[in-house]
Short mmCIF file of C-alpha atoms in Angstrom, two decimals:
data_model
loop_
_atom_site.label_atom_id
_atom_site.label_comp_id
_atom_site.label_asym_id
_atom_site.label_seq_id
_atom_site.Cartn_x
_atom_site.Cartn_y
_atom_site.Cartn_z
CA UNK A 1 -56.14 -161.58 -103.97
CA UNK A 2 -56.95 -165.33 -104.51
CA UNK A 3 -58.05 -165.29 -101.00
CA UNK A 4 -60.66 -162.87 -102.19
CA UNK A 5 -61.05 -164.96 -105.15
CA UNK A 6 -59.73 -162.17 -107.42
CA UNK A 7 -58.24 -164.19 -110.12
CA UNK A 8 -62.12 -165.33 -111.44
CA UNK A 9 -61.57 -161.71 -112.37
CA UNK A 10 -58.75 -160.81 -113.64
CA UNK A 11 -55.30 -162.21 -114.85
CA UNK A 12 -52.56 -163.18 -112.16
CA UNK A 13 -50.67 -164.93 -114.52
CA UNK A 14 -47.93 -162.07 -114.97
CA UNK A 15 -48.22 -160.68 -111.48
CA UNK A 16 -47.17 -164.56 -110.60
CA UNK A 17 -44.10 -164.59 -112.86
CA UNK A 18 -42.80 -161.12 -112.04
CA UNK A 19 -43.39 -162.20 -107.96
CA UNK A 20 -41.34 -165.86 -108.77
CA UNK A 21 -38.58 -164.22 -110.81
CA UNK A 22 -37.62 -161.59 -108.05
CA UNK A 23 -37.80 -164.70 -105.38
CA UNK A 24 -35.09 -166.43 -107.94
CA UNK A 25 -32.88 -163.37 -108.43
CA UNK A 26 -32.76 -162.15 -104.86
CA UNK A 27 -29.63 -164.40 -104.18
CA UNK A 28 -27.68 -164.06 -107.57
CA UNK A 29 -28.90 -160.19 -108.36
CA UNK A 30 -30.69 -158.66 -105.02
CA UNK A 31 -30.41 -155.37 -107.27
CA UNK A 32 -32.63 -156.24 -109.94
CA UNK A 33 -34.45 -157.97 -107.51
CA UNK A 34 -35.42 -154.78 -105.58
CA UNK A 35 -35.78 -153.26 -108.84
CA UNK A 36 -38.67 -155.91 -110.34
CA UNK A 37 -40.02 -155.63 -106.86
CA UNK A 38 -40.64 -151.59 -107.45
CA UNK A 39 -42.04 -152.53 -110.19
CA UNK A 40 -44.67 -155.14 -109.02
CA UNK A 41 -45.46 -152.65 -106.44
CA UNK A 42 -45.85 -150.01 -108.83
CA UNK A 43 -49.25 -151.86 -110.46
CA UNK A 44 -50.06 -154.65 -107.59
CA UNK A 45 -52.18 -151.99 -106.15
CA UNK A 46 -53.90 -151.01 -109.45
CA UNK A 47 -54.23 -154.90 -109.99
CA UNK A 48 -56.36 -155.32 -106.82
CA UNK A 49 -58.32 -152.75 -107.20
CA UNK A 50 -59.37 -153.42 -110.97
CA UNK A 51 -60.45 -156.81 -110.00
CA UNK A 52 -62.85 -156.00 -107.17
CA UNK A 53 -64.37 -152.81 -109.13
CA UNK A 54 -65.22 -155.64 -111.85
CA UNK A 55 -65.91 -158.44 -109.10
CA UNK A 56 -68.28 -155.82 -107.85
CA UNK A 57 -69.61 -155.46 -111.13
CA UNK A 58 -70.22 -158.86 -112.17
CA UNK A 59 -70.88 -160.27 -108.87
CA UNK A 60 -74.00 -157.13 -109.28
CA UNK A 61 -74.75 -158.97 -112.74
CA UNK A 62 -74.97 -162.69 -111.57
CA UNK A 63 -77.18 -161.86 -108.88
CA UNK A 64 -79.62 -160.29 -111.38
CA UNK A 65 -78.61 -162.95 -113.57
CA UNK A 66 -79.86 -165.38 -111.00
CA UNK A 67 -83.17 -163.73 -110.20
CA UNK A 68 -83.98 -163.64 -114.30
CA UNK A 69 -83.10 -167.38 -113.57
CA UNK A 70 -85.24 -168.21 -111.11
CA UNK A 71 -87.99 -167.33 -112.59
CA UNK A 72 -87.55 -168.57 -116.05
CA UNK A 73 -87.83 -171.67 -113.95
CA UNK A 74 -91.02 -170.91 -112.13
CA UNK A 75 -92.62 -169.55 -115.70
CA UNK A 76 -91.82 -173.26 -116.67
CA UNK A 77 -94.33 -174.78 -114.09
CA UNK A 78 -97.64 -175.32 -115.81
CA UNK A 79 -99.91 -176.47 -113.83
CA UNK A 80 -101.59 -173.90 -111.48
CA UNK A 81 -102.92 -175.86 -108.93
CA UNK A 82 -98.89 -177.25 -108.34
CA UNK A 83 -98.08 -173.39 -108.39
CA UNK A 84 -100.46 -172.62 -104.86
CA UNK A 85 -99.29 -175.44 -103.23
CA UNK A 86 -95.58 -174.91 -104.05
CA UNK A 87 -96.32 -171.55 -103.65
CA UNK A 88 -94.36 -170.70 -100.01
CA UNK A 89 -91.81 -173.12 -100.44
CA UNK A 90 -91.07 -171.62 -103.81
CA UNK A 91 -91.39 -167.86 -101.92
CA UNK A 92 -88.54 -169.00 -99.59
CA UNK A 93 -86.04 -169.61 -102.46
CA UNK A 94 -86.78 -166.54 -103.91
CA UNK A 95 -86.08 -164.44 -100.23
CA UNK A 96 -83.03 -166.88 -100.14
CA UNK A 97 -81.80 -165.43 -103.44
CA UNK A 98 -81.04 -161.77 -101.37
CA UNK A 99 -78.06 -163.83 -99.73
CA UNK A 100 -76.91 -164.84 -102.95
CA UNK A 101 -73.24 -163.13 -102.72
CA UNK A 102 -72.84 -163.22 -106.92
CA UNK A 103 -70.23 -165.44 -106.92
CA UNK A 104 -70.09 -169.02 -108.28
CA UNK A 105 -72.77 -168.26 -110.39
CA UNK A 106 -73.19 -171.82 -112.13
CA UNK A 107 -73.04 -173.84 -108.85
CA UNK A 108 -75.14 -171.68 -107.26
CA UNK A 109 -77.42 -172.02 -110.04
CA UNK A 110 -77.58 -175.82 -110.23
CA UNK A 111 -78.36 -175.63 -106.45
CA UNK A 112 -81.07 -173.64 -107.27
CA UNK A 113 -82.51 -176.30 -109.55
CA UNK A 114 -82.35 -178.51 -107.01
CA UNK A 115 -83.98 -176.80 -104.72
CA UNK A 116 -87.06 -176.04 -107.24
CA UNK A 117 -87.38 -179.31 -108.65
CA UNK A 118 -87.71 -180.87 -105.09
CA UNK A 119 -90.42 -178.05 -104.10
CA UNK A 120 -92.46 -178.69 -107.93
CA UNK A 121 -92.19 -182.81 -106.48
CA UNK A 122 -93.38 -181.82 -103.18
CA UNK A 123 -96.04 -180.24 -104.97
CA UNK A 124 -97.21 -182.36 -107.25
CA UNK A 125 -98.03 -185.06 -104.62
CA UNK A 126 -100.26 -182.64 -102.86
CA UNK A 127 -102.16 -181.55 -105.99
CA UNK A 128 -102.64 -185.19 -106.81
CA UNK A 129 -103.69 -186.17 -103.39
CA UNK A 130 -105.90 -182.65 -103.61
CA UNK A 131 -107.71 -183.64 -106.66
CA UNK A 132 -108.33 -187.14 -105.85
CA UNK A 133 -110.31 -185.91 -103.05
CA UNK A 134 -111.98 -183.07 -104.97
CA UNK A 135 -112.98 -185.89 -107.39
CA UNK A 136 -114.15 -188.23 -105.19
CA UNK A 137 -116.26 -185.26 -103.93
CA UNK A 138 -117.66 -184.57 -107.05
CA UNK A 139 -118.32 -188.58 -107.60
CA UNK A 140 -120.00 -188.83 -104.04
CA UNK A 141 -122.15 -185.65 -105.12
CA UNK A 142 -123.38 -187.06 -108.40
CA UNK A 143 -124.14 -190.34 -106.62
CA UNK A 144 -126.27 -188.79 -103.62
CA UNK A 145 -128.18 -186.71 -106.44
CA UNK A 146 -128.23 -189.74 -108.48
CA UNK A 147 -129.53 -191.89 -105.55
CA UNK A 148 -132.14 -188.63 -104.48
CA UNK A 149 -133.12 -188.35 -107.91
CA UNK A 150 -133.71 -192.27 -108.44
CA UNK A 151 -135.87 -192.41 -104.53
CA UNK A 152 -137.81 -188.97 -105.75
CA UNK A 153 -139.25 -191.22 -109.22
CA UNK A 154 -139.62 -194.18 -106.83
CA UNK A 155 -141.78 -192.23 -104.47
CA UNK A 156 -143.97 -190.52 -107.29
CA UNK A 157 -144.78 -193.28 -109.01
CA UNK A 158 -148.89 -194.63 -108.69
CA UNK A 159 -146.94 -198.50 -107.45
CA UNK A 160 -150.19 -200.94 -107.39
CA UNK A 161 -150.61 -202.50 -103.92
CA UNK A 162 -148.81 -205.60 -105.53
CA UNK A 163 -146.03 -203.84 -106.19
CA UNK A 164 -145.48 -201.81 -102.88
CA UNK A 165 -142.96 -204.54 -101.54
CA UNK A 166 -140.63 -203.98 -104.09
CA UNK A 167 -141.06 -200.46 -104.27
CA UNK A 168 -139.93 -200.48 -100.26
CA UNK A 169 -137.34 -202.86 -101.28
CA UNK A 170 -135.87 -200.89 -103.36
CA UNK A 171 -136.28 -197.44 -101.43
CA UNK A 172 -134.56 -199.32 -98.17
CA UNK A 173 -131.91 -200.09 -100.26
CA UNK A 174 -131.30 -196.47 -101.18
CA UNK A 175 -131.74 -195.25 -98.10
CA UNK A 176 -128.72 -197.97 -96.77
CA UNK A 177 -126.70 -196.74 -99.87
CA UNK A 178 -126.68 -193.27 -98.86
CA UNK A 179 -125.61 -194.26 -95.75
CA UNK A 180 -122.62 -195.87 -96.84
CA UNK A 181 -122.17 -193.04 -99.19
CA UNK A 182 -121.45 -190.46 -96.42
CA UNK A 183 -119.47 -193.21 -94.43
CA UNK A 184 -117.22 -194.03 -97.00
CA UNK A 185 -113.96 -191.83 -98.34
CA UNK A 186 -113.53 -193.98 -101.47
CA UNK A 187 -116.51 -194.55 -103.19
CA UNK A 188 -115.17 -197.07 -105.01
CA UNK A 189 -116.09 -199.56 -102.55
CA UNK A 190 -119.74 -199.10 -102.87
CA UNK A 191 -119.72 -198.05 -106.39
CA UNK A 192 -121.37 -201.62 -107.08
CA UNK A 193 -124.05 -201.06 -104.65
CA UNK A 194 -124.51 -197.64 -106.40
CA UNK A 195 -124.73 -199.52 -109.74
CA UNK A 196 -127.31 -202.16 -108.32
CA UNK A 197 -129.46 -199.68 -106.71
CA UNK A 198 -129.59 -197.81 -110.43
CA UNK A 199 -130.52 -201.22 -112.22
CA UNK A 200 -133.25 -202.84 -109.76
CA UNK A 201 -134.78 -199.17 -110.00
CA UNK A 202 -134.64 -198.72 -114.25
CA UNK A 203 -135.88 -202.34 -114.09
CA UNK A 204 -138.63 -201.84 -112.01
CA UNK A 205 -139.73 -198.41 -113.61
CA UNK A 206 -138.94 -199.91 -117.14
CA UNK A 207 -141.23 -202.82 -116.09
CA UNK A 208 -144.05 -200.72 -114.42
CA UNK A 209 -144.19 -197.54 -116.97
CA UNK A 210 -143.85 -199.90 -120.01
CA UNK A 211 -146.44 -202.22 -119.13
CA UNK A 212 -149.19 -199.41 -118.23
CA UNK A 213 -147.95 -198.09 -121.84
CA UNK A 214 -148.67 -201.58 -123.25
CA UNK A 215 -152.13 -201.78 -121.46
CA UNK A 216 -152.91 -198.27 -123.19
CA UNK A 217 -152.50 -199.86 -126.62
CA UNK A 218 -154.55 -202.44 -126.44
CA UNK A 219 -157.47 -200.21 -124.27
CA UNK A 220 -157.36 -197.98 -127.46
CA UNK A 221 -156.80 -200.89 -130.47
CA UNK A 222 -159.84 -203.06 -128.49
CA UNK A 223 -161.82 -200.03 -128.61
CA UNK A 224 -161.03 -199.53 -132.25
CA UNK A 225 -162.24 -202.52 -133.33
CA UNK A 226 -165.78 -201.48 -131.67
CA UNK A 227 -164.88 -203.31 -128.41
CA UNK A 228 -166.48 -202.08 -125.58
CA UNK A 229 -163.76 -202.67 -122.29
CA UNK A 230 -166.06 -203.95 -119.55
CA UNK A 231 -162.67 -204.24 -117.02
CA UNK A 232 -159.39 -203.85 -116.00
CA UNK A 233 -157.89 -204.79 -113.16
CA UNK A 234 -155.09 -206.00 -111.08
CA UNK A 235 -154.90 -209.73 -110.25
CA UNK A 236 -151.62 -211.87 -109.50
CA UNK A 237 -149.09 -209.64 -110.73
CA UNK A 238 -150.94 -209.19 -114.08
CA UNK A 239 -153.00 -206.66 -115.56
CA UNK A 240 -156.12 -207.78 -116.76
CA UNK A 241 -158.40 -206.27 -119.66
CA UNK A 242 -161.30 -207.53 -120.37
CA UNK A 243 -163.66 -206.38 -123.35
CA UNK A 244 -167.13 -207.53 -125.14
CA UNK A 245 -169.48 -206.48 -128.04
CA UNK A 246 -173.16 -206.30 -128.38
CA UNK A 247 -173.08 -209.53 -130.01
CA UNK A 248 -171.44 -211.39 -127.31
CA UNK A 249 -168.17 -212.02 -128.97
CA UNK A 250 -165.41 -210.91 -125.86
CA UNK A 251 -161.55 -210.23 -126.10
CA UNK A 252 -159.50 -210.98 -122.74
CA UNK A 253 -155.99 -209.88 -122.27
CA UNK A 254 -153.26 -210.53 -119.72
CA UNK A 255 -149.78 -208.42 -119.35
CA UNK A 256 -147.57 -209.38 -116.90
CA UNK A 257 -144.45 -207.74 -115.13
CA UNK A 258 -142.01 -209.16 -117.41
CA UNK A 259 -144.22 -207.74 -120.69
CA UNK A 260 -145.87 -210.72 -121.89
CA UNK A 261 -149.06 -210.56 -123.64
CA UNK A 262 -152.01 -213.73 -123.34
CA UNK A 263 -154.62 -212.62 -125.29
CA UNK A 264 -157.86 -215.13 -125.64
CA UNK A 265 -160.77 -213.87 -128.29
CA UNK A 266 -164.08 -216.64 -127.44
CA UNK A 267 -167.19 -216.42 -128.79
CA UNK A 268 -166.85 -216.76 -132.02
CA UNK A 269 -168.53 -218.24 -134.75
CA UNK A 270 -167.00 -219.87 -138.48
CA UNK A 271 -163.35 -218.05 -139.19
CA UNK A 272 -164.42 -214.26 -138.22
CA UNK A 273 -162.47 -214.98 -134.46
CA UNK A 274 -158.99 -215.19 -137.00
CA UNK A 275 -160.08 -212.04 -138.33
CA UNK A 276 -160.53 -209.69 -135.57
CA UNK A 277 -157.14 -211.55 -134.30
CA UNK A 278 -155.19 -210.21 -137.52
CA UNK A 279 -156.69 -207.13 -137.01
CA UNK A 280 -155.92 -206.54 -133.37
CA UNK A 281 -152.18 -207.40 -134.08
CA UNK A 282 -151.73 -205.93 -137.16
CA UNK A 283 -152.96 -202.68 -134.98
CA UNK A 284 -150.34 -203.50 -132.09
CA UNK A 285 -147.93 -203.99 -134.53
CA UNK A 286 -148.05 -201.19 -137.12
CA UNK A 287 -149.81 -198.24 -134.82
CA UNK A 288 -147.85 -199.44 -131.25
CA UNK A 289 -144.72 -201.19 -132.61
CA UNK A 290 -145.81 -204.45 -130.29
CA UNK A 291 -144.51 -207.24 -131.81
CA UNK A 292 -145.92 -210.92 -131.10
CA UNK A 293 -142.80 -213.26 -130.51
CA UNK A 294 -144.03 -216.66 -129.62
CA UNK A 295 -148.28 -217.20 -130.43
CA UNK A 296 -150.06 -220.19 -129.61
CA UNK A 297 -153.13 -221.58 -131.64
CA UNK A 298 -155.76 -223.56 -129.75
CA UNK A 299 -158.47 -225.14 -131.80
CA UNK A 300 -162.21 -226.03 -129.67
CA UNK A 301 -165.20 -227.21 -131.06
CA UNK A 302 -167.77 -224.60 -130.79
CA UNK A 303 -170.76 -224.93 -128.98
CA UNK A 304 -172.78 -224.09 -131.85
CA UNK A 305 -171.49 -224.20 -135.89
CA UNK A 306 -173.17 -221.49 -138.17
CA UNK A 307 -175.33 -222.57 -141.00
CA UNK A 308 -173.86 -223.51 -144.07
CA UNK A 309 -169.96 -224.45 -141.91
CA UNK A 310 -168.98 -227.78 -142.39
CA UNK A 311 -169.77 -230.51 -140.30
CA UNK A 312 -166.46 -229.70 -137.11
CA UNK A 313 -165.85 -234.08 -137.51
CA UNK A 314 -164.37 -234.05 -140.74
CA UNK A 315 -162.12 -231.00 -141.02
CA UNK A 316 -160.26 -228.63 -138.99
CA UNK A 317 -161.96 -225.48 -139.68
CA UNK A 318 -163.14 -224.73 -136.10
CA UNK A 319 -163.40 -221.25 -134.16
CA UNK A 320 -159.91 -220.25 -132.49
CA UNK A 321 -158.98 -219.31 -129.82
CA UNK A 322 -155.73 -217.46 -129.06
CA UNK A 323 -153.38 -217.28 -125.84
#
């Protein structure tokens, strides 16, 4: 019966002293001896078969027991994507759980740990390495629609002739961007070209839209001030506006790439040149939020002083000009 690992079932204990008693008595009283020996046999029997109708009974509760535990564990895995990739590992402990024979039931349950916690590890590793990759994916897709998106406003844009050879700059260097981007598993090593590529391009568009914007203003504020605007035009890198009245008073203004503003108003005669300057840049500044930074007063003599003006030797009062 221990053989069979009985006794984790029921009591040997008496069956033990009974079985050691009629050992000691067999050479001092064979009689009672033979007698306690009837009497073992009379239950032994009885014994045995108690303790393998409840080993059959428990060992029939431990291996439910064992299956509740199982998947109390599972239920305690949270994360979904380490669930599919743990998934036939974790299917094989579960099939191995049918050989279970219901004994041992705490080591056989700390084995089972084991084997689940290694299969969760084994796991995790692969949903780690798996979204790593998905993200990069993701990253890599943004980029190329960032990149496609960027070369698409590049393309549409009205680029003056001066300005083609960095718009083709900057479109080569896309196109060499996307090429690493397909080449490369870890976009981190041309995230920096990505980043460039993204800042030459604002810049330039910045640059370009802002500076049309700018030329807009002072079209309409010229016009405004009963200017009529005789030109503009491309020359250097700078856009050029040129405007004149009836009267022959003219207004010239420069913007260049980097958004400064030369503006030069000639013509003039006595102090009306400083007024139509306040005027044109309290109009940029109120109406088109242009503010002037750094301004520049140059003082000529006039060809010709109005009547009544004071003689241009002995004072300071002299037409201005403005750049």
């Amino acid at each position: 019966m221990k053989s069979a690992r009985l006794d984790e079932y029921i009591s040997l204990n008496m069956l033990e002293r009974d079985i050691i008693t009629a050992e000691a008595q067999l050479l001092e009283d064979p009689y009672y001896a033979r007698d306690l020996s009837f009497t073992i046999g009379t239950y032994i029997n009885q014994l045995e078969s108690n303790a393998r109708a409840i080993k059959k009974e428990q060992t029939s509760l431990n291996k439910n027991d064992i299956v509740d535990f199982y998947y109390s564990e599972i239920r305690k895995i949270s994360d979904i994507l380490v669930i599919e990739f743990a998934k036939d590992e974790l299917n094989n402990i579960r099939d191995s759980l049918s050989r279970y024979d219901g004994t041992n039931l705490t080591a056989f349950k700390n084995s089972l740990c084991d084997k689940i916690s290694s299969a969760i590890k084994n796991a995790k590793m692969k949903a780690e390495t798996y979204r790593e990759k998905k993200e990069q994916e993701s990253i890599k897709i943004h980029a190329k629609n960032d990149l496609e998106a960027i070369e698409a406003e590049i393309k549409n844009q009205k680029i003056s002739d001066e300005n083609k050879q960095e718009q083709e700059k900057i479109l080569a260097q896309i196109a060499k961007t996307k090429v690493a981007l397909n080449n490369y598993k870890d976009i981190s090593s041309i995230k920096a070209d990505i980043e460039e590529v993204q800042r030459k391009t604002n810049d330039f568009l910045i640059d370009e839209t802002a500076r049309k914007e700018v030329v807009k203003c002072i079209k309409a504020s010229l016009e405004k001030q009963e200017f009529n605007v005789t030109k503009i035009a491309l020359k250097d890198g700078n856009v050029i506006i040129q405007a004149s009245r009836p009267s022959g008073k003219t207004a010239s203004c420069k913007v260049s790439l980097d958004g400064k503003l030369t503006y030069k108003f000639d013509n003039y005669e006595g102090i009306t040149c400083i007024e139509d300057v306040e005027k044109f840049e309290k109009e940029m500044n109120d109406i088109y939020s242009i503010k002037f930074e750094t301004k520049k007063a140059i003082w000529e003599n006039p060809d010709r002083i109005s009547k009544g003006t004071i003689d241009t030797s002995k004072n300071n009062e002299l037409p201005l000009k403005r750049g």
